[in-house]
PDB file of C-alpha atoms in Angstrom:
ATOM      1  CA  UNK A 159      78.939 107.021  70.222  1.00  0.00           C
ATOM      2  CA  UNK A 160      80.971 109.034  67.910  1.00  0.00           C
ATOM      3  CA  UNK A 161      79.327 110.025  64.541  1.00  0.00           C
ATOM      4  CA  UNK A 162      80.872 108.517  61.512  1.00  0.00           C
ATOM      5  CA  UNK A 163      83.176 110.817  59.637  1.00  0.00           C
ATOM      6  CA  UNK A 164      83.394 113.546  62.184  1.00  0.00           C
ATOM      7  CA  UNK A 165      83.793 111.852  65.509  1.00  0.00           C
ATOM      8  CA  UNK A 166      80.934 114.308  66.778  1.00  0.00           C
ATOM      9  CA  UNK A 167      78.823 112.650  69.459  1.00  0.00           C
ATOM     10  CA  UNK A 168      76.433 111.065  67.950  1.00  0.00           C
ATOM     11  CA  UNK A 169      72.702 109.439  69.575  1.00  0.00           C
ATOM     12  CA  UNK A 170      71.412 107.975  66.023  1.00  0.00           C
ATOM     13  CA  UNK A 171      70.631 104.746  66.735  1.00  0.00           C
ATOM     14  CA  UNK A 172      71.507 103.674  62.810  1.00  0.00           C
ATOM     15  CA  UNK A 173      75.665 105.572  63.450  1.00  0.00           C
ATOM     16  CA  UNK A 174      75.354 103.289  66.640  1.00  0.00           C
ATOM     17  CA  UNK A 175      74.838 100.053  65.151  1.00  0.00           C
ATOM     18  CA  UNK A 176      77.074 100.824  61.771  1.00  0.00           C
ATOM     19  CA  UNK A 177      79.913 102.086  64.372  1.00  0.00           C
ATOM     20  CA  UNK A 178      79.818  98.889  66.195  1.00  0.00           C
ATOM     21  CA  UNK A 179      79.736  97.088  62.739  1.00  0.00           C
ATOM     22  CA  UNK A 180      82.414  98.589  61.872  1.00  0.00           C
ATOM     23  CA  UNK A 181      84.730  98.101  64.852  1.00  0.00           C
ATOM     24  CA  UNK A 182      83.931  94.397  65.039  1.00  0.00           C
ATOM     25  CA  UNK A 183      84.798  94.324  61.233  1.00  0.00           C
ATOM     26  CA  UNK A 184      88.149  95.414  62.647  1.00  0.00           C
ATOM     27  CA  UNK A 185      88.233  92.891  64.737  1.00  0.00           C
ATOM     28  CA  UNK A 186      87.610  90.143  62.767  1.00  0.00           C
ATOM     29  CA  UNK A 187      90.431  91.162  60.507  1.00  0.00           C
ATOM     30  CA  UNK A 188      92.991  90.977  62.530  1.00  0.00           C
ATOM     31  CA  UNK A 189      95.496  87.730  61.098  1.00  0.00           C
ATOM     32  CA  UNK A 190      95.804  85.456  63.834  1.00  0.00           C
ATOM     33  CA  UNK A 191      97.885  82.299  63.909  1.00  0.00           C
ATOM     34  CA  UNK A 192      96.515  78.938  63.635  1.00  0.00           C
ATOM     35  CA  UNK A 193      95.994  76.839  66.758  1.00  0.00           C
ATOM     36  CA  UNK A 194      98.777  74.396  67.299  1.00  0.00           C
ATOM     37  CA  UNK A 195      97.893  70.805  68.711  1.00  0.00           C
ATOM     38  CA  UNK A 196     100.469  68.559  70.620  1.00  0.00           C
ATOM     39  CA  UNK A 197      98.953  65.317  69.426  1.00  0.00           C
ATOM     40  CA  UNK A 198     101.421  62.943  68.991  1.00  0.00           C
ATOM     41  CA  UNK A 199      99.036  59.559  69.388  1.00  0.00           C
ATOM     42  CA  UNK A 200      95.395  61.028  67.689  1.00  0.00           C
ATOM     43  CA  UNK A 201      93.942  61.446  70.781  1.00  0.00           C
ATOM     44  CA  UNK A 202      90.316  61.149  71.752  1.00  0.00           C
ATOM     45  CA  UNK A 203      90.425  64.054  74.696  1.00  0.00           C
ATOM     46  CA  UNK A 204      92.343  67.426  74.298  1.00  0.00           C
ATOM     47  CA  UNK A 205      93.262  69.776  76.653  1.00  0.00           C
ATOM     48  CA  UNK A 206      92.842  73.238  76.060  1.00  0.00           C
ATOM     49  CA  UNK A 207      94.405  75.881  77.643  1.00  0.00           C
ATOM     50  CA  UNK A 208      95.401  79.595  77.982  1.00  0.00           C
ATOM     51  CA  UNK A 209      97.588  82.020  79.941  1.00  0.00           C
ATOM     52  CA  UNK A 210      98.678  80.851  82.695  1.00  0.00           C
ATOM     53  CA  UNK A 211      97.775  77.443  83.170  1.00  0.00           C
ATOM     54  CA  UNK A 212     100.075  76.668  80.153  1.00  0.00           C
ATOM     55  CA  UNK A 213     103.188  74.878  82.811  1.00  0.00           C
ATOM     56  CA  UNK A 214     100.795  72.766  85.034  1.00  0.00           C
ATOM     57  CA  UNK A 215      98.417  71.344  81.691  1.00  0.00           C
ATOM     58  CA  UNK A 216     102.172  70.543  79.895  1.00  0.00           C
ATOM     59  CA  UNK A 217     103.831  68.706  82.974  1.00  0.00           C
ATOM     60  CA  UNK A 218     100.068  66.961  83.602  1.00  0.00           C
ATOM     61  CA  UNK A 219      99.985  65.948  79.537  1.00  0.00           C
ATOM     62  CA  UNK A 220     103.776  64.244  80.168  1.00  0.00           C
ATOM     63  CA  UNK A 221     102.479  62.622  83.123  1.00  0.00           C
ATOM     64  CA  UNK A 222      99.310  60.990  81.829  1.00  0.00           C
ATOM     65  CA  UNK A 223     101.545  60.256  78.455  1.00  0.00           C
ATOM     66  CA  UNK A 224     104.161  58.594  80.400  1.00  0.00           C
ATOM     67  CA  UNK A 225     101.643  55.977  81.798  1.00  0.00           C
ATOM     68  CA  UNK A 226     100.324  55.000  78.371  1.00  0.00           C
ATOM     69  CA  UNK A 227      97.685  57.751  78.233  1.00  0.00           C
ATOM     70  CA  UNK A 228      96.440  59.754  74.433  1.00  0.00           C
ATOM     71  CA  UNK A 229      95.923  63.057  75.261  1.00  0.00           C
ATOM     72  CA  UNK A 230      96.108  65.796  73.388  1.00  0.00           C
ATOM     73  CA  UNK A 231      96.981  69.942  74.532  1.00  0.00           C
ATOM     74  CA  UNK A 232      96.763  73.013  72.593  1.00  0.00           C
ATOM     75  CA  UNK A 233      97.237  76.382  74.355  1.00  0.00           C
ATOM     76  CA  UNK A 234      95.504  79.807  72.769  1.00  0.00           C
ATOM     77  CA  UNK A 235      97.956  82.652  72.464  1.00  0.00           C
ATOM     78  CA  UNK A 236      94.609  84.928  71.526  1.00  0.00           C
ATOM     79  CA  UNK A 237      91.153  85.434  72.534  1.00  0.00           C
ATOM     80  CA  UNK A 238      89.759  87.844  70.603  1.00  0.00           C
ATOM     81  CA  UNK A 239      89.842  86.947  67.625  1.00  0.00           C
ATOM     82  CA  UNK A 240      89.712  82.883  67.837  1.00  0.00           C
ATOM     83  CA  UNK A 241      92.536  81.509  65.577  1.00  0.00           C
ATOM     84  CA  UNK A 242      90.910  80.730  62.513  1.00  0.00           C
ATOM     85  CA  UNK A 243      91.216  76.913  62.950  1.00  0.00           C
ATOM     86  CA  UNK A 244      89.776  76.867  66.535  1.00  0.00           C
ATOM     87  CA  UNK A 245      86.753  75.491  65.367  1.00  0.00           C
ATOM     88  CA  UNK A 246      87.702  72.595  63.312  1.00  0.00           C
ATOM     89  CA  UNK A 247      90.704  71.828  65.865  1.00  0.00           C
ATOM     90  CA  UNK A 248      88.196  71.520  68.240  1.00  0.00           C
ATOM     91  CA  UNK A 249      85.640  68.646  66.337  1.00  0.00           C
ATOM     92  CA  UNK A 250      88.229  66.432  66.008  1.00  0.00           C
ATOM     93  CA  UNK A 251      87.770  65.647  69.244  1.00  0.00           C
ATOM     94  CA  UNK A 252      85.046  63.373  71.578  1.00  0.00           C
ATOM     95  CA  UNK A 253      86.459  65.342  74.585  1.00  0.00           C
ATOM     96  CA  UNK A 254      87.400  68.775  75.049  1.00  0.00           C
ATOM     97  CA  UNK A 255      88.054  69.438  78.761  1.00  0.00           C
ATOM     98  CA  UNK A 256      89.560  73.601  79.343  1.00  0.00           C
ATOM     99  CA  UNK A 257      91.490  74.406  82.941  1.00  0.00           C
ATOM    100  CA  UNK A 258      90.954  77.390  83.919  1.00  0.00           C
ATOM    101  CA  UNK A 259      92.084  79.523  86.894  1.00  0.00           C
ATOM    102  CA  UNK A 260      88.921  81.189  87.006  1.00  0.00           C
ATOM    103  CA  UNK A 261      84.775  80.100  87.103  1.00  0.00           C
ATOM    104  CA  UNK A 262      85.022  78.822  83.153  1.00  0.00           C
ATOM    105  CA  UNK A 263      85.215  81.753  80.985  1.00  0.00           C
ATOM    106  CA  UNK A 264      86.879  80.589  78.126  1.00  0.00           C
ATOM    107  CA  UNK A 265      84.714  77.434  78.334  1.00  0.00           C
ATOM    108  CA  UNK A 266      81.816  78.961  78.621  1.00  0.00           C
ATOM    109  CA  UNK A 267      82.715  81.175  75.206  1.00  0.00           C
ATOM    110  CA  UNK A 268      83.574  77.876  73.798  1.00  0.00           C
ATOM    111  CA  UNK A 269      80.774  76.010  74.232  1.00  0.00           C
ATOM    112  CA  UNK A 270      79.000  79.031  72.980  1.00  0.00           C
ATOM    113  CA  UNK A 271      80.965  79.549  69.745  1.00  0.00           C
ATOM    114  CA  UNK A 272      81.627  76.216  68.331  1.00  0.00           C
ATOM    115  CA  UNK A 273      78.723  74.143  70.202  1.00  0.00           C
ATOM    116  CA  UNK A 274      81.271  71.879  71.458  1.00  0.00           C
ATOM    117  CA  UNK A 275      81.222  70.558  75.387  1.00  0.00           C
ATOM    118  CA  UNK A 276      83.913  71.745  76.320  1.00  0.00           C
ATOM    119  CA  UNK A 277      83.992  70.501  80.561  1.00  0.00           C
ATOM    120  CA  UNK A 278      85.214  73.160  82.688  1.00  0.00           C
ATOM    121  CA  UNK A 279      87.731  72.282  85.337  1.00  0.00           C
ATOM    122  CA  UNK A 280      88.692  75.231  88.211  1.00  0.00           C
ATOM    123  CA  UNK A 281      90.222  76.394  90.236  1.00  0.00           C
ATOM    124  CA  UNK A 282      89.778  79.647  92.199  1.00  0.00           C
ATOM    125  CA  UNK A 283      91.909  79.811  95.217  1.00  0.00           C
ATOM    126  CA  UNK A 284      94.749  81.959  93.648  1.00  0.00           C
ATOM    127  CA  UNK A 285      97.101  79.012  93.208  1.00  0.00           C
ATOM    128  CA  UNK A 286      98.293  77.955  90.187  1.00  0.00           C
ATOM    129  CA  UNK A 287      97.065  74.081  89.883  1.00  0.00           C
ATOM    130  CA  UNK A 288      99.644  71.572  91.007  1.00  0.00           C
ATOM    131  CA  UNK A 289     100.300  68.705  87.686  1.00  0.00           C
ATOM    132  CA  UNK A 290      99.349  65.585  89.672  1.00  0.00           C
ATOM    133  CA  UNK A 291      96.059  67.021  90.874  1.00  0.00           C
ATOM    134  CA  UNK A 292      95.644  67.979  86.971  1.00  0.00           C
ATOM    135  CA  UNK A 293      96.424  65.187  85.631  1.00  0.00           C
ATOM    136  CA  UNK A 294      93.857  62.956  87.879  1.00  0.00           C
ATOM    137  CA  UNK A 295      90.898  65.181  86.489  1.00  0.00           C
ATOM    138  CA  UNK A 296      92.148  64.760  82.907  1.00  0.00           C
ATOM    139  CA  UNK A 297      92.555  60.675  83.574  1.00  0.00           C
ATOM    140  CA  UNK A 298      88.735  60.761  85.042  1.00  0.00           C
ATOM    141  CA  UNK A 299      88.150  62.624  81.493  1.00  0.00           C
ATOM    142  CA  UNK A 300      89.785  60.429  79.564  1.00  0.00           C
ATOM    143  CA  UNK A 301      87.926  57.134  81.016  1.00  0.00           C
ATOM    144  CA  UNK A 302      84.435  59.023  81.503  1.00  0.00           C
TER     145      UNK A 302
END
């Protein structure tokens, strides 16, 4: 760790802990937009997404909206920081469900965070997801 005020290495356990104080502080500072949800209907179930699953979790939300479905998307632009609103955005809702082209990261931070049940759904075979298989899991969540 580098020592406060001179950048010396430092062992102190006390520098340690004000050091990483002080770059979360940083962190947490940093002005990040407020989550946007697509929500046309009030929605019980959202969708939330990030990167790249952005394309398949739209064309699945059309999909499931043109056969009478409410479902609601949002899609976070940051990670680290949360956008400030994240947290109320996501109690509005009985259902969160989160895509992800991984094992369930994001989930897994959300659940953590907020204390929300956020489902996972995943997919780890280097394919982006296809909309129809997408928007099947989101109709199971929907009427689970």
């Amino acid at each position: 760790e580098k020592q406060d005020g001179t950048g010396n290495i430092s062992y102190d356990p006390a520098n340690h802990d004000f050091m990483v104080r002080t770059r979360q502080a940083k962190i947490d500072g940093i002005d990040v937009p407020d989550l946007e949800v697509d929500d046309p209907t009030g929605a019980h179930t959202l969708v939330l997404g990030w990167g790249s699953t952005y394309g398949p979790i739209t064309a699945a939300v059309r999909r499931l909206r043109a056969a009478g479905e409410s479902i609601a998307q949002a899609h976070l632009r940051h990670l680290n920081p949360f956008p400030h609103n994240l947290g109320t955005v996501l109690k509005r809702y009985d259902k969160v469900v989160v895509p992800e082209m991984n094992l369930g990261q994001l989930a897994m931070l959300i659940r953590a965070r907020f204390l929300v049940d956020a489902r996972s759904y995943n997919q780890v075979n280097g394919m982006p997801f296809k909309a129809e298989q997408l928007a099947t899991a989101l109709k199971e969540a929907i009427d689970d």
